[in-house]
Coordinates of C-alpha atoms in Angstrom, one line a residue:
M297 CA 62.8 76.0 88.3
P298 CA 60.8 72.8 88.6
K299 CA 62.7 69.5 88.8
E300 CA 61.7 66.3 86.9
G301 CA 61.4 62.9 88.4
R302 CA 59.5 59.6 88.4
I303 CA 57.1 58.3 91.0
V304 CA 58.6 55.2 92.6
E305 CA 56.3 54.7 95.6
S306 CA 52.8 55.7 96.5
T307 CA 51.2 55.5 99.9
G308 CA 48.1 57.4 99.1
R309 CA 49.2 60.5 101.0
W310 CA 52.8 60.9 100.0
Y311 CA 54.6 60.1 96.7
K312 CA 58.2 59.2 96.7
V313 CA 59.9 60.7 93.6
A314 CA 63.3 59.7 92.2
Y315 CA 65.2 62.3 90.3
D316 CA 68.7 62.8 88.9
E317 CA 71.1 65.2 90.6
D318 CA 74.8 65.9 89.9
S319 CA 75.6 63.7 92.9
G320 CA 73.5 60.8 91.6
M321 CA 69.9 59.6 91.9
Q322 CA 68.0 61.1 94.8
T323 CA 64.5 60.6 96.3
I324 CA 62.1 63.1 97.8
N325 CA 58.7 62.8 99.5
C326 CA 56.1 64.9 97.6
R327 CA 52.5 65.9 98.2
L328 CA 50.0 66.2 95.4
P329 CA 47.9 69.4 95.5
G330 CA 44.2 69.0 95.7
R331 CA 43.5 70.5 92.3
F332 CA 44.8 67.2 90.7
R333 CA 42.2 65.2 92.7
L334 CA 39.4 67.3 91.4
K335 CA 40.0 66.5 87.7
D336 CA 38.6 63.0 87.7
H337 CA 36.4 62.0 90.7
A338 CA 36.3 58.4 89.5
L339 CA 40.0 57.8 90.1
T340 CA 41.0 56.8 93.6
N341 CA 44.6 57.9 92.7
P342 CA 45.2 60.6 90.1
I343 CA 48.9 59.6 90.1
A344 CA 50.6 56.2 90.1
V345 CA 54.0 54.6 90.3
G346 CA 55.8 55.0 87.0
D347 CA 54.4 58.5 86.3
Y348 CA 56.8 61.2 85.3
V349 CA 56.2 64.5 87.1
E350 CA 57.6 68.0 87.6
F351 CA 57.9 69.1 91.3
E352 CA 59.2 72.0 93.4
I353 CA 61.3 71.6 96.6
N354 CA 59.7 73.2 99.6
D355 CA 61.6 75.0 102.4
D356 CA 61.1 72.0 104.7
G357 CA 62.8 69.7 102.3
S358 CA 59.6 68.0 101.0
G359 CA 58.3 68.4 97.5
S360 CA 55.1 69.6 95.8
I361 CA 54.1 68.0 92.5
E362 CA 53.3 70.7 90.0
K363 CA 52.6 68.7 86.8
I364 CA 51.9 65.1 85.8
K365 CA 53.5 64.4 82.4
D366 CA 51.5 62.7 79.6
R367 CA 51.4 58.9 80.0
E368 CA 52.5 56.5 77.3
N369 CA 50.1 54.0 78.8
Y370 CA 48.7 52.8 82.1
L371 CA 47.2 49.8 83.8
I372 CA 43.9 50.4 85.4
R373 CA 41.2 48.3 87.2
Q374 CA 37.9 48.8 88.9
S375 CA 38.2 49.6 92.6
T376 CA 37.4 46.8 95.0
H377 CA 35.5 49.1 97.3
R378 CA 33.3 51.0 94.9
Q379 CA 32.4 49.9 91.4
E380 CA 32.2 53.5 90.1
D381 CA 35.8 54.2 91.3
H382 CA 38.9 53.2 89.3
Q383 CA 42.5 52.6 90.4
I384 CA 45.6 53.2 88.3
L385 CA 48.1 50.4 89.2
A386 CA 51.1 51.7 87.2
A387 CA 52.0 54.0 84.4
N388 CA 54.4 54.1 81.5
I389 CA 54.9 50.3 81.3
D390 CA 57.0 48.4 78.7
R391 CA 55.4 45.0 79.6
A392 CA 52.9 43.7 82.0
Y393 CA 53.0 40.1 83.4
V394 CA 50.0 38.3 84.8
V395 CA 51.3 35.8 87.4
Q396 CA 49.5 32.7 88.6
S397 CA 50.8 29.5 90.2
V398 CA 50.3 25.9 89.3
K399 CA 48.8 25.4 92.8
M400 CA 48.6 27.0 96.2
P401 CA 46.7 29.0 95.1
R402 CA 45.3 27.2 92.1
M403 CA 45.4 28.8 88.6
K404 CA 42.3 30.6 87.3
Q405 CA 42.2 31.1 83.5
G406 CA 39.5 33.8 83.9
F407 CA 41.9 36.0 85.8
F408 CA 44.4 35.7 82.8
D409 CA 41.7 36.8 80.4
R410 CA 40.4 39.8 82.2
F411 CA 44.0 41.1 82.7
L412 CA 44.8 40.5 79.0
V413 CA 41.7 42.4 77.9
T414 CA 42.8 45.4 79.9
C415 CA 46.3 45.2 78.4
E416 CA 44.8 45.1 74.9
A417 CA 42.5 48.0 75.7
Y418 CA 45.3 50.2 77.1
Q419 CA 48.0 49.2 74.6
I420 CA 50.3 47.4 77.1
P421 CA 52.4 44.4 75.8
A422 CA 51.5 41.4 78.0
S423 CA 53.0 38.1 79.0
I424 CA 51.9 35.3 81.3
I425 CA 54.0 33.8 84.1
I426 CA 52.9 30.4 85.5
N427 CA 54.9 30.0 88.7
K428 CA 55.7 27.2 91.2
M429 CA 56.3 24.7 88.4
D430 CA 58.3 22.6 91.0
L431 CA 54.9 21.7 92.6
A432 CA 53.5 20.4 89.3
D433 CA 52.9 16.7 88.8
E434 CA 52.6 15.1 85.4
N435 CA 48.9 16.0 84.9
A436 CA 49.5 19.6 86.0
R437 CA 52.5 20.0 83.6
A438 CA 50.3 18.7 80.7
Y439 CA 47.6 21.3 81.6
V440 CA 50.2 24.1 81.8
D441 CA 51.6 23.0 78.5
S442 CA 48.2 23.3 76.9
I443 CA 47.6 26.7 78.4
A444 CA 51.0 27.8 77.2
D445 CA 50.3 26.6 73.7
L446 CA 47.0 28.4 73.6
Y447 CA 48.2 31.8 74.8
D448 CA 51.5 31.7 72.8
S449 CA 49.4 31.2 69.7
L450 CA 47.4 34.3 70.6
G451 CA 50.6 36.4 70.9
Y452 CA 51.0 36.3 74.7
P453 CA 54.4 34.7 75.6
V454 CA 54.2 32.3 78.5
L455 CA 57.0 31.8 81.0
K456 CA 57.0 28.7 83.3
T457 CA 59.0 29.6 86.4
S458 CA 60.2 28.3 89.7
I459 CA 62.6 29.7 92.2
E460 CA 64.1 26.2 92.1
D461 CA 64.8 26.4 88.4
E462 CA 67.7 28.8 87.6
E463 CA 67.2 28.5 83.8
S464 CA 63.6 29.9 84.1
L465 CA 64.8 32.7 86.4
N466 CA 67.5 33.6 83.9
Q467 CA 64.9 33.7 81.1
L468 CA 62.7 36.1 83.2
K469 CA 65.7 38.3 83.9
E470 CA 66.4 38.7 80.2
D471 CA 62.8 39.6 79.7
L472 CA 62.9 42.3 82.4
R473 CA 66.3 43.7 81.5
D474 CA 66.2 47.5 80.8
N475 CA 62.4 47.6 80.8
T476 CA 59.7 49.0 83.2
S477 CA 57.7 45.9 83.9
V478 CA 54.7 45.2 86.2
L479 CA 53.8 41.8 87.8
I480 CA 50.1 41.4 88.7
G481 CA 48.5 38.4 90.4
P482 CA 46.7 37.1 93.4
S483 CA 48.4 37.0 96.8
G484 CA 50.4 33.8 97.3
V485 CA 51.4 33.0 93.7
G486 CA 55.0 33.8 94.4
K487 CA 55.6 37.2 92.9
T488 CA 57.8 38.4 95.8
S489 CA 59.8 35.2 95.8
L490 CA 60.5 35.6 92.1
L491 CA 61.6 39.1 92.5
N492 CA 63.9 38.2 95.4
S493 CA 65.4 35.4 93.4
I494 CA 66.2 37.5 90.3
D495 CA 67.6 40.5 92.2
S496 CA 69.3 40.2 95.7
N497 CA 68.9 43.9 96.3
I498 CA 65.1 43.7 96.3
D499 CA 64.8 41.5 99.5
R500 CA 61.0 41.9 99.9
K501 CA 59.1 40.1 102.6
V502 CA 57.5 36.7 101.6
G503 CA 54.1 35.8 102.9
E504 CA 52.6 32.5 103.8
I505 CA 49.8 30.4 102.2
S506 CA 46.7 29.6 104.2
T507 CA 46.3 25.8 104.4
F508 CA 42.6 26.3 104.8
N509 CA 41.8 27.9 101.4
E510 CA 45.2 27.9 99.7
K511 CA 45.0 31.7 99.4
G512 CA 48.0 33.9 99.9
K513 CA 48.4 36.6 102.6
H514 CA 49.2 40.1 101.5
T515 CA 52.8 41.1 102.0
T516 CA 53.0 44.1 99.7
T517 CA 50.9 47.0 101.0
F518 CA 51.7 49.8 98.5
A519 CA 52.9 49.7 94.9
K520 CA 56.6 50.4 94.5
L521 CA 58.8 50.9 91.4
L522 CA 62.0 48.9 92.2
P523 CA 65.2 49.4 90.3
L524 CA 66.9 46.2 89.0
Q525 CA 70.6 45.5 88.9
I526 CA 70.3 44.3 85.3
G527 CA 68.7 47.6 84.3
G528 CA 65.1 48.8 84.3
Y529 CA 62.5 48.7 86.9
I530 CA 59.9 46.3 88.3
V531 CA 56.5 47.5 89.7
D532 CA 55.8 45.4 92.8
T533 CA 52.1 45.5 93.5
P534 CA 49.8 44.2 96.3
G535 CA 48.1 40.9 95.6
I536 CA 44.9 41.2 93.6
K537 CA 41.9 38.9 94.0
E538 CA 39.8 40.2 91.1
F539 CA 40.6 42.3 88.0
G540 CA 37.6 44.6 87.3
L541 CA 37.5 46.1 83.8
V542 CA 37.2 49.9 83.3
N543 CA 35.7 51.9 80.4
I544 CA 35.0 48.9 78.2
E545 CA 31.5 48.6 76.6
P546 CA 29.9 45.2 75.9
W547 CA 29.9 45.8 72.1
E548 CA 33.6 46.4 72.0
L549 CA 34.8 43.5 74.2
S550 CA 35.6 41.3 71.3
L551 CA 38.0 43.9 70.0
F552 CA 40.3 42.8 72.8
F553 CA 40.2 39.1 72.1
P554 CA 42.7 38.7 69.2
E555 CA 41.2 35.5 67.9
M556 CA 37.9 37.3 67.4
L557 CA 39.1 40.2 65.3
E558 CA 38.9 38.4 61.9
P559 CA 35.7 36.4 62.5
R560 CA 33.7 39.4 63.8
R561 CA 34.0 41.0 60.4
N562 CA 31.6 38.3 59.1
C563 CA 28.9 39.2 61.6
K564 CA 25.5 40.1 60.1
F565 CA 24.9 42.9 62.7
N566 CA 27.3 45.8 63.5
N567 CA 26.4 45.7 67.2
C568 CA 26.7 41.9 67.5
T569 CA 27.7 40.7 71.0
H570 CA 28.7 37.3 69.7
A571 CA 26.6 35.6 72.3
H572 CA 23.3 34.6 70.6
E573 CA 22.8 36.6 67.4
P574 CA 22.0 34.9 64.1
G575 CA 24.7 35.3 61.4
C576 CA 27.5 35.8 63.9
G577 CA 31.0 35.2 62.5
V578 CA 32.5 34.6 66.0
I579 CA 29.9 32.0 67.0
E580 CA 30.5 30.3 63.7
A581 CA 34.3 30.3 64.2
F582 CA 33.8 28.9 67.7
K583 CA 31.6 26.1 66.3
E584 CA 34.3 25.3 63.7
G585 CA 36.9 25.0 66.4
H586 CA 38.9 28.1 65.6
I587 CA 38.2 29.7 69.0
D588 CA 39.2 27.9 72.2
A589 CA 36.2 26.8 74.3
D590 CA 37.6 28.1 77.6
R591 CA 38.5 31.5 76.0
Y592 CA 35.0 31.8 74.5
D593 CA 33.5 30.9 77.9
S594 CA 35.7 33.6 79.5
Y595 CA 34.4 36.1 76.9
L596 CA 30.8 35.3 77.7
K597 CA 31.4 35.6 81.5
I598 CA 33.1 39.0 81.0
L599 CA 30.4 40.1 78.7
D600 CA 27.7 39.2 81.3
S601 CA 29.6 41.3 83.9
L602 CA 29.8 44.3 81.6
Q603 CA 26.1 44.1 80.8
E604 CA 25.2 43.9 84.5
D605 CA 27.3 47.0 85.2

């Protein structure tokens, strides 16, 4: 009789599965039969951390995955090696957090927006974490406040965190409690330090920041689903430089910008891209100040990249 469990670690060859036994939670290393890899050639990984599976235990004590259960949702991005390939970062997520730092490395709003588009497209509740607030001077704090006001107004809660600020860590803990959450961001923004600070059992290796280009060095190699003492799980992922969008057509991009949903109804053309067309409700809303200039600029840049692909 197959057992049921959840993928908690993926190395590409082996999948560590956590499952419940009478003696308590156990883990087993499982392989994935080749037939699963043939189903979708575009996926670099047909299974991801967070997936629920059925598996059989082999005579040698290893496991063989027999079934991947239907997903509630999943977070996917374009592969960094081949544009036609896609990578599932995590599955069955309660909330996804895009993490950036005030500086070292510096914050990039375009990264926020690409990530949020994917969350909208794949029905994942999303939040923003702006970390290393202890490094922010007065000007940087004012800028962060303006970013927070903007995204809060769009329905994306913004947490301002620092490992030096216990109150912000407690707020993050409460957000994570009893949920399966994923933190995504470039290397060096402090994801690992945050995790170590909110749960002493995690104890992950912290990397350094290059003083030459203020970019972080990778410390997490493979995605892992880490249990939290407060209840729930956190998906620890490798640092990500870019967030390539998957299966989103240029004409539907505006569906994933909440502030454009109402104005796009006033467009003259059904296939309006909201970039140059006459009678465009989105362009009119932008001119009237109802759509933030930086968000509209992000939209146009993402649109260009989708049209190029």
